Amino acid sequence: MHSLPSQAIRPLSFSSFSSSSSSSLYLRFISSTFPISPYFNPQSPVFAAISRRLRRSTIRSCSFITAKPSSDLRNTRSKDESDSKLQALRKLFSKPGIDIDAYVIPSQDAHQSEFIGECYMRRAYISGFTGSAGTAVVTKDQAALWTDGRYFLQAEKQLSSSWVLMRAGNHGVPTPSEWLADTLAPGGVVGIDPFLFSADAAEDLKETISRKNHKLVYLYDYNLVDEIWKESRPKPPKGPIRVHDLKYAGLDVASKLASLRSELGEAGSSAIIISMLDEIAWLLNLRGSDVPNSPVMYAYLIVEMDGAKLFVDTSKVSSEVMDHLKSAGVELRPYDSIISEIENLAEKGANLWLDPFSVNAAIANAYRSACDKYFIRLGNKKKGKGKTSETSNSEVGPTGVYKSSPVSIAKAVKNHAELEGMRNSHLRDAAALAQFWSWFEEEILNGVKLTEVEVADKLLEFRKKQDGFVDTSFDTISASGANGAIIHYKPEPSDCSAVDANKLFLLDSGAQYVDGTTDITRTVHFGEPTTYQKECFTRVLQGHIALDQAVFPQHTPGFVLDAFARSSLWKIGLDYRHGTGHGVGAALNVHEGPQSISFRFGNMTGLQDGMIVSNEPGYYEDHSFGIRIENLLVVRDARTPNCFGGIGYLGFEKLTFVPIQTKMVDISLLSVAEVNWLNDYHSQVWEKVSPLLEGSARQWLWNNTRLIAKS
């Protein structure tokens, strides 16, 4: 395991939570920093000030907006159903012990997960919008939902006229906290479930609304959406936990914990609370089944210098898992006892490391309150208000160490075994996709009518036949024609389209295998694409190639590379409303932080050898078509003839090997070098994948990896 460099952890005091952008209510950015040259020092006061400024300006605060009500748009949800839920929720506002004027419902669970168990999909239940990112805000007379550009079209379809859609990131759109500050009458009270907000996001909300004399209250006793969901709310997941084999993990639990404890000692902390589900799964070499498509289990983990405690539903723990944990010195505790254990740590004077971007506000507040009680009990007026790297370690009493989790980077930088598993699983996945595309193309040519759901189901059949298949890594985006413009479209049996051979077809899919995680997008046309569609596709491909071939200094933040993928589109005034690349876990979450390649320049995480990112530029013509080309890449050391400034350089290694449809390419727009890239890629696809195929699938692969020439 690569241990986390000290400069990767940006010290934070508890009071500095408010420096984050208020957009953190619906987008979570991790701002671990790395130098990208000897002259770019993240430890300097100048850089720290710049970094704080960048984080504040991730999505600019603007004046009030004019937003289109959802009634002006197509929607498929009953207004009566939406109104009844909103009315029931608002009745609770005046209940004794609550007494609020507004309630904020985020997408996340208590672990700040992007993908969550069905019983925690509160925002989806109250609003009807099912996208993975969004924040709902309900006042006594208004209801508004914020989401980002990936979901604008989906939200337009799903929200009833009772809701106003707030297109986050567009010019003039306020953040939820800004909107609340301006909308509520003076002295308003905003309620939240503190388990569903990170400490950072809750503090930011509190600060923003307090500028207009509003108050934030934590409603600990129960979640208001759960109160109206009642018996129809799904039960908490009870899926079994399994041991992740050492041959895939590459490093045993004892070694990982030893490395983490070394980090704790250097930071002056005696314990750490880890709440991100994929971090817990990675650290303990466990995998779960609590969250669809993500092999994680609901749990918290506390690691101390002399032991560790896993807070989990013990009914999920088999004797094999129990022995596995016991051998690493990990004890089991009930999931719901986490708050009392946090308070116990403060009572015994532990300096607790908390990541303010992932640990929920309920835990952070419990520790802070327990620290206050500790000092009061000792008759000491000094309160534990948080500790930075400048704080003396000799101070008496518990203090919080507020920094990004060191597990985040350690997990992101894959070891040799994890990379081998990713390479192997991608080849098996490529074989399944070749079999699928061969079948699909034949069906279309024979005039067989297929729905988007039937196509997705058939792809799953082919993947299930591959060794080590566990699950899909996300809901398959099987989109014909205009549905392809809905960036995170999910076809439903009751409301999906038939595949039209005369329209573009976009397929974004992935799988979880015991040894790796895949994510791939291809866009094809079974008939004759228009000249404009070919130009758009070719410019997306040029962006894909430009990023794939990029060479850059070590620790360069991903946002520096984002423009590589957009440049060709920009030349004709086109763009896309999503990031170019996300991190990917090794047999873990398909979306992994902290690394990314995105226009959101608040994320200063530097790319490192061994990280995995996606390369997925696209273009979307609203209500017409969508285009995306996606491969996964490994960040690798690059050999360069020079080494300016004494630092090394990085490039990318491909993981994904599936043909790109050359019929969609306007070769006249490609340079000779770009044609060579495409031919070389297809040669690699044939060489690596053809030995795994036979019959019609092998012939399909041969037909689709033929060389092209620039006339």
JSON list of N, CA, C and O in Angstrom, two decimals, residues 34-42 552-557 559-560 604-607 644 647-649:
[
{"chain": "A", "resi": 34, "resn": "PHE", "atom": "N", "xyz": [-1.67, 18.41, -3.62]},
{"chain": "A", "resi": 34, "resn": "PHE", "atom": "CA", "xyz": [-0.33, 17.95, -3.92]},
{"chain": "A", "resi": 34, "resn": "PHE", "atom": "C", "xyz": [0.40, 19.02, -4.70]},
{"chain": "A", "resi": 34, "resn": "PHE", "atom": "O", "xyz": [-0.22, 19.74, -5.48]},
{"chain": "A", "resi": 35, "resn": "PRO", "atom": "N", "xyz": [1.75, 19.13, -4.57]},
{"chain": "A", "resi": 35, "resn": "PRO", "atom": "CA", "xyz": [2.48, 20.07, -5.40]},
{"chain": "A", "resi": 35, "resn": "PRO", "atom": "C", "xyz": [2.53, 19.56, -6.83]},
{"chain": "A", "resi": 35, "resn": "PRO", "atom": "O", "xyz": [2.69, 18.38, -7.06]},
{"chain": "A", "resi": 36, "resn": "ILE", "atom": "N", "xyz": [2.38, 20.46, -7.81]},
{"chain": "A", "resi": 36, "resn": "ILE", "atom": "CA", "xyz": [2.53, 20.04, -9.19]},
{"chain": "A", "resi": 36, "resn": "ILE", "atom": "C", "xyz": [3.84, 20.54, -9.78]},
{"chain": "A", "resi": 36, "resn": "ILE", "atom": "O", "xyz": [4.15, 20.26, -10.92]},
{"chain": "A", "resi": 37, "resn": "SER", "atom": "N", "xyz": [4.59, 21.29, -9.00]},
{"chain": "A", "resi": 37, "resn": "SER", "atom": "CA", "xyz": [5.95, 21.65, -9.39]},
{"chain": "A", "resi": 37, "resn": "SER", "atom": "C", "xyz": [6.68, 22.07, -8.14]},
{"chain": "A", "resi": 37, "resn": "SER", "atom": "O", "xyz": [6.08, 22.31, -7.11]},
{"chain": "A", "resi": 38, "resn": "PRO", "atom": "N", "xyz": [8.02, 22.18, -8.17]},
{"chain": "A", "resi": 38, "resn": "PRO", "atom": "CA", "xyz": [8.75, 22.61, -6.99]},
{"chain": "A", "resi": 38, "resn": "PRO", "atom": "C", "xyz": [8.34, 24.00, -6.54]},
{"chain": "A", "resi": 38, "resn": "PRO", "atom": "O", "xyz": [8.60, 24.39, -5.41]},
{"chain": "A", "resi": 39, "resn": "TYR", "atom": "N", "xyz": [7.69, 24.78, -7.43]},
{"chain": "A", "resi": 39, "resn": "TYR", "atom": "CA", "xyz": [7.35, 26.16, -7.10]},
{"chain": "A", "resi": 39, "resn": "TYR", "atom": "C", "xyz": [5.89, 26.30, -6.69]},
{"chain": "A", "resi": 39, "resn": "TYR", "atom": "O", "xyz": [5.41, 27.39, -6.45]},
{"chain": "A", "resi": 40, "resn": "PHE", "atom": "N", "xyz": [5.16, 25.18, -6.66]},
{"chain": "A", "resi": 40, "resn": "PHE", "atom": "CA", "xyz": [3.74, 25.20, -6.35]},
{"chain": "A", "resi": 40, "resn": "PHE", "atom": "C", "xyz": [3.56, 24.47, -5.02]},
{"chain": "A", "resi": 40, "resn": "PHE", "atom": "O", "xyz": [3.31, 23.28, -4.99]},
{"chain": "A", "resi": 41, "resn": "ASN", "atom": "N", "xyz": [3.74, 25.18, -3.94]},
{"chain": "A", "resi": 41, "resn": "ASN", "atom": "CA", "xyz": [3.83, 24.57, -2.61]},
{"chain": "A", "resi": 41, "resn": "ASN", "atom": "C", "xyz": [2.50, 24.67, -1.88]},
{"chain": "A", "resi": 41, "resn": "ASN", "atom": "O", "xyz": [2.08, 25.75, -1.50]},
{"chain": "A", "resi": 42, "resn": "PRO", "atom": "N", "xyz": [1.81, 23.56, -1.65]},
{"chain": "A", "resi": 42, "resn": "PRO", "atom": "CA", "xyz": [0.50, 23.60, -1.00]},
{"chain": "A", "resi": 42, "resn": "PRO", "atom": "C", "xyz": [0.58, 23.97, 0.47]},
{"chain": "A", "resi": 42, "resn": "PRO", "atom": "O", "xyz": [-0.43, 24.23, 1.09]},
{"chain": "A", "resi": 552, "resn": "PHE", "atom": "N", "xyz": [1.74, 14.67, -18.32]},
{"chain": "A", "resi": 552, "resn": "PHE", "atom": "CA", "xyz": [1.62, 15.82, -17.43]},
{"chain": "A", "resi": 552, "resn": "PHE", "atom": "C", "xyz": [2.47, 15.61, -16.18]},
{"chain": "A", "resi": 552, "resn": "PHE", "atom": "O", "xyz": [2.82, 14.48, -15.83]},
{"chain": "A", "resi": 553, "resn": "PRO", "atom": "N", "xyz": [2.83, 16.70, -15.47]},
{"chain": "A", "resi": 553, "resn": "PRO", "atom": "CA", "xyz": [3.67, 16.57, -14.28]},
{"chain": "A", "resi": 553, "resn": "PRO", "atom": "C", "xyz": [2.99, 15.78, -13.16]},
{"chain": "A", "resi": 553, "resn": "PRO", "atom": "O", "xyz": [1.75, 15.79, -13.05]},
{"chain": "A", "resi": 554, "resn": "GLN", "atom": "N", "xyz": [3.76, 15.09, -12.37]},
{"chain": "A", "resi": 554, "resn": "GLN", "atom": "CA", "xyz": [3.22, 14.37, -11.22]},
{"chain": "A", "resi": 554, "resn": "GLN", "atom": "C", "xyz": [2.41, 15.32, -10.34]},
{"chain": "A", "resi": 554, "resn": "GLN", "atom": "O", "xyz": [2.75, 16.48, -10.18]},
{"chain": "A", "resi": 555, "resn": "HIS", "atom": "N", "xyz": [1.33, 14.78, -9.77]},
{"chain": "A", "resi": 555, "resn": "HIS", "atom": "CA", "xyz": [0.46, 15.49, -8.84]},
{"chain": "A", "resi": 555, "resn": "HIS", "atom": "C", "xyz": [-0.32, 16.62, -9.48]},
{"chain": "A", "resi": 555, "resn": "HIS", "atom": "O", "xyz": [-0.83, 17.50, -8.79]},
{"chain": "A", "resi": 556, "resn": "THR", "atom": "N", "xyz": [-0.44, 16.62, -10.81]},
{"chain": "A", "resi": 556, "resn": "THR", "atom": "CA", "xyz": [-1.30, 17.60, -11.47]},
{"chain": "A", "resi": 556, "resn": "THR", "atom": "C", "xyz": [-2.76, 17.33, -11.10]},
{"chain": "A", "resi": 556, "resn": "THR", "atom": "O", "xyz": [-3.23, 16.21, -11.22]},
{"chain": "A", "resi": 557, "resn": "PRO", "atom": "N", "xyz": [-3.50, 18.34, -10.65]},
{"chain": "A", "resi": 557, "resn": "PRO", "atom": "CA", "xyz": [-4.93, 18.13, -10.36]},
{"chain": "A", "resi": 557, "resn": "PRO", "atom": "C", "xyz": [-5.69, 17.81, -11.64]},
{"chain": "A", "resi": 557, "resn": "PRO", "atom": "O", "xyz": [-5.36, 18.31, -12.73]},
{"chain": "A", "resi": 559, "resn": "PHE", "atom": "N", "xyz": [-8.46, 18.80, -12.80]},
{"chain": "A", "resi": 559, "resn": "PHE", "atom": "CA", "xyz": [-9.14, 19.86, -13.53]},
{"chain": "A", "resi": 559, "resn": "PHE", "atom": "C", "xyz": [-8.23, 20.48, -14.60]},
{"chain": "A", "resi": 559, "resn": "PHE", "atom": "O", "xyz": [-8.71, 21.06, -15.58]},
{"chain": "A", "resi": 560, "resn": "VAL", "atom": "N", "xyz": [-6.91, 20.34, -14.43]},
{"chain": "A", "resi": 560, "resn": "VAL", "atom": "CA", "xyz": [-5.98, 20.87, -15.42]},
{"chain": "A", "resi": 560, "resn": "VAL", "atom": "C", "xyz": [-6.13, 20.13, -16.75]},
{"chain": "A", "resi": 560, "resn": "VAL", "atom": "O", "xyz": [-5.92, 20.70, -17.82]},
{"chain": "A", "resi": 604, "resn": "MET", "atom": "N", "xyz": [-8.49, 19.93, -5.72]},
{"chain": "A", "resi": 604, "resn": "MET", "atom": "CA", "xyz": [-7.06, 20.08, -5.99]},
{"chain": "A", "resi": 604, "resn": "MET", "atom": "C", "xyz": [-6.29, 18.78, -5.83]},
{"chain": "A", "resi": 604, "resn": "MET", "atom": "O", "xyz": [-5.06, 18.77, -5.79]},
{"chain": "A", "resi": 605, "resn": "THR", "atom": "N", "xyz": [-6.99, 17.66, -5.74]},
{"chain": "A", "resi": 605, "resn": "THR", "atom": "CA", "xyz": [-6.32, 16.38, -5.60]},
{"chain": "A", "resi": 605, "resn": "THR", "atom": "C", "xyz": [-5.42, 16.11, -6.80]},
{"chain": "A", "resi": 605, "resn": "THR", "atom": "O", "xyz": [-5.88, 16.12, -7.94]},
{"chain": "A", "resi": 606, "resn": "GLY", "atom": "N", "xyz": [-4.15, 15.83, -6.55]},
{"chain": "A", "resi": 606, "resn": "GLY", "atom": "CA", "xyz": [-3.23, 15.53, -7.63]},
{"chain": "A", "resi": 606, "resn": "GLY", "atom": "C", "xyz": [-3.32, 14.08, -8.06]},
{"chain": "A", "resi": 606, "resn": "GLY", "atom": "O", "xyz": [-3.53, 13.19, -7.24]},
{"chain": "A", "resi": 607, "resn": "LEU", "atom": "N", "xyz": [-3.17, 13.85, -9.37]},
{"chain": "A", "resi": 607, "resn": "LEU", "atom": "CA", "xyz": [-3.18, 12.49, -9.88]},
{"chain": "A", "resi": 607, "resn": "LEU", "atom": "C", "xyz": [-1.86, 11.81, -9.55]},
{"chain": "A", "resi": 607, "resn": "LEU", "atom": "O", "xyz": [-0.80, 12.43, -9.60]},
{"chain": "A", "resi": 644, "resn": "PHE", "atom": "N", "xyz": [11.90, 18.35, -16.16]},
{"chain": "A", "resi": 644, "resn": "PHE", "atom": "CA", "xyz": [11.96, 19.75, -15.76]},
{"chain": "A", "resi": 644, "resn": "PHE", "atom": "C", "xyz": [11.60, 19.93, -14.28]},
{"chain": "A", "resi": 644, "resn": "PHE", "atom": "O", "xyz": [10.60, 19.39, -13.81]},
{"chain": "A", "resi": 647, "resn": "ILE", "atom": "N", "xyz": [11.04, 16.88, -11.29]},
{"chain": "A", "resi": 647, "resn": "ILE", "atom": "CA", "xyz": [9.87, 16.05, -10.97]},
{"chain": "A", "resi": 647, "resn": "ILE", "atom": "C", "xyz": [9.56, 15.12, -12.14]},
{"chain": "A", "resi": 647, "resn": "ILE", "atom": "O", "xyz": [9.93, 15.39, -13.29]},
{"chain": "A", "resi": 648, "resn": "GLY", "atom": "N", "xyz": [8.85, 14.04, -11.85]},
{"chain": "A", "resi": 648, "resn": "GLY", "atom": "CA", "xyz": [8.50, 13.08, -12.88]},
{"chain": "A", "resi": 648, "resn": "GLY", "atom": "C", "xyz": [7.22, 13.47, -13.61]},
{"chain": "A", "resi": 648, "resn": "GLY", "atom": "O", "xyz": [6.52, 14.42, -13.23]},
{"chain": "A", "resi": 649, "resn": "TYR", "atom": "N", "xyz": [6.92, 12.70, -14.65]},
{"chain": "A", "resi": 649, "resn": "TYR", "atom": "CA", "xyz": [5.73, 12.95, -15.44]},
{"chain": "A", "resi": 649, "resn": "TYR", "atom": "C", "xyz": [4.87, 11.68, -15.49]},
{"chain": "A", "resi": 649, "resn": "TYR", "atom": "O", "xyz": [5.35, 10.57, -15.26]}
]
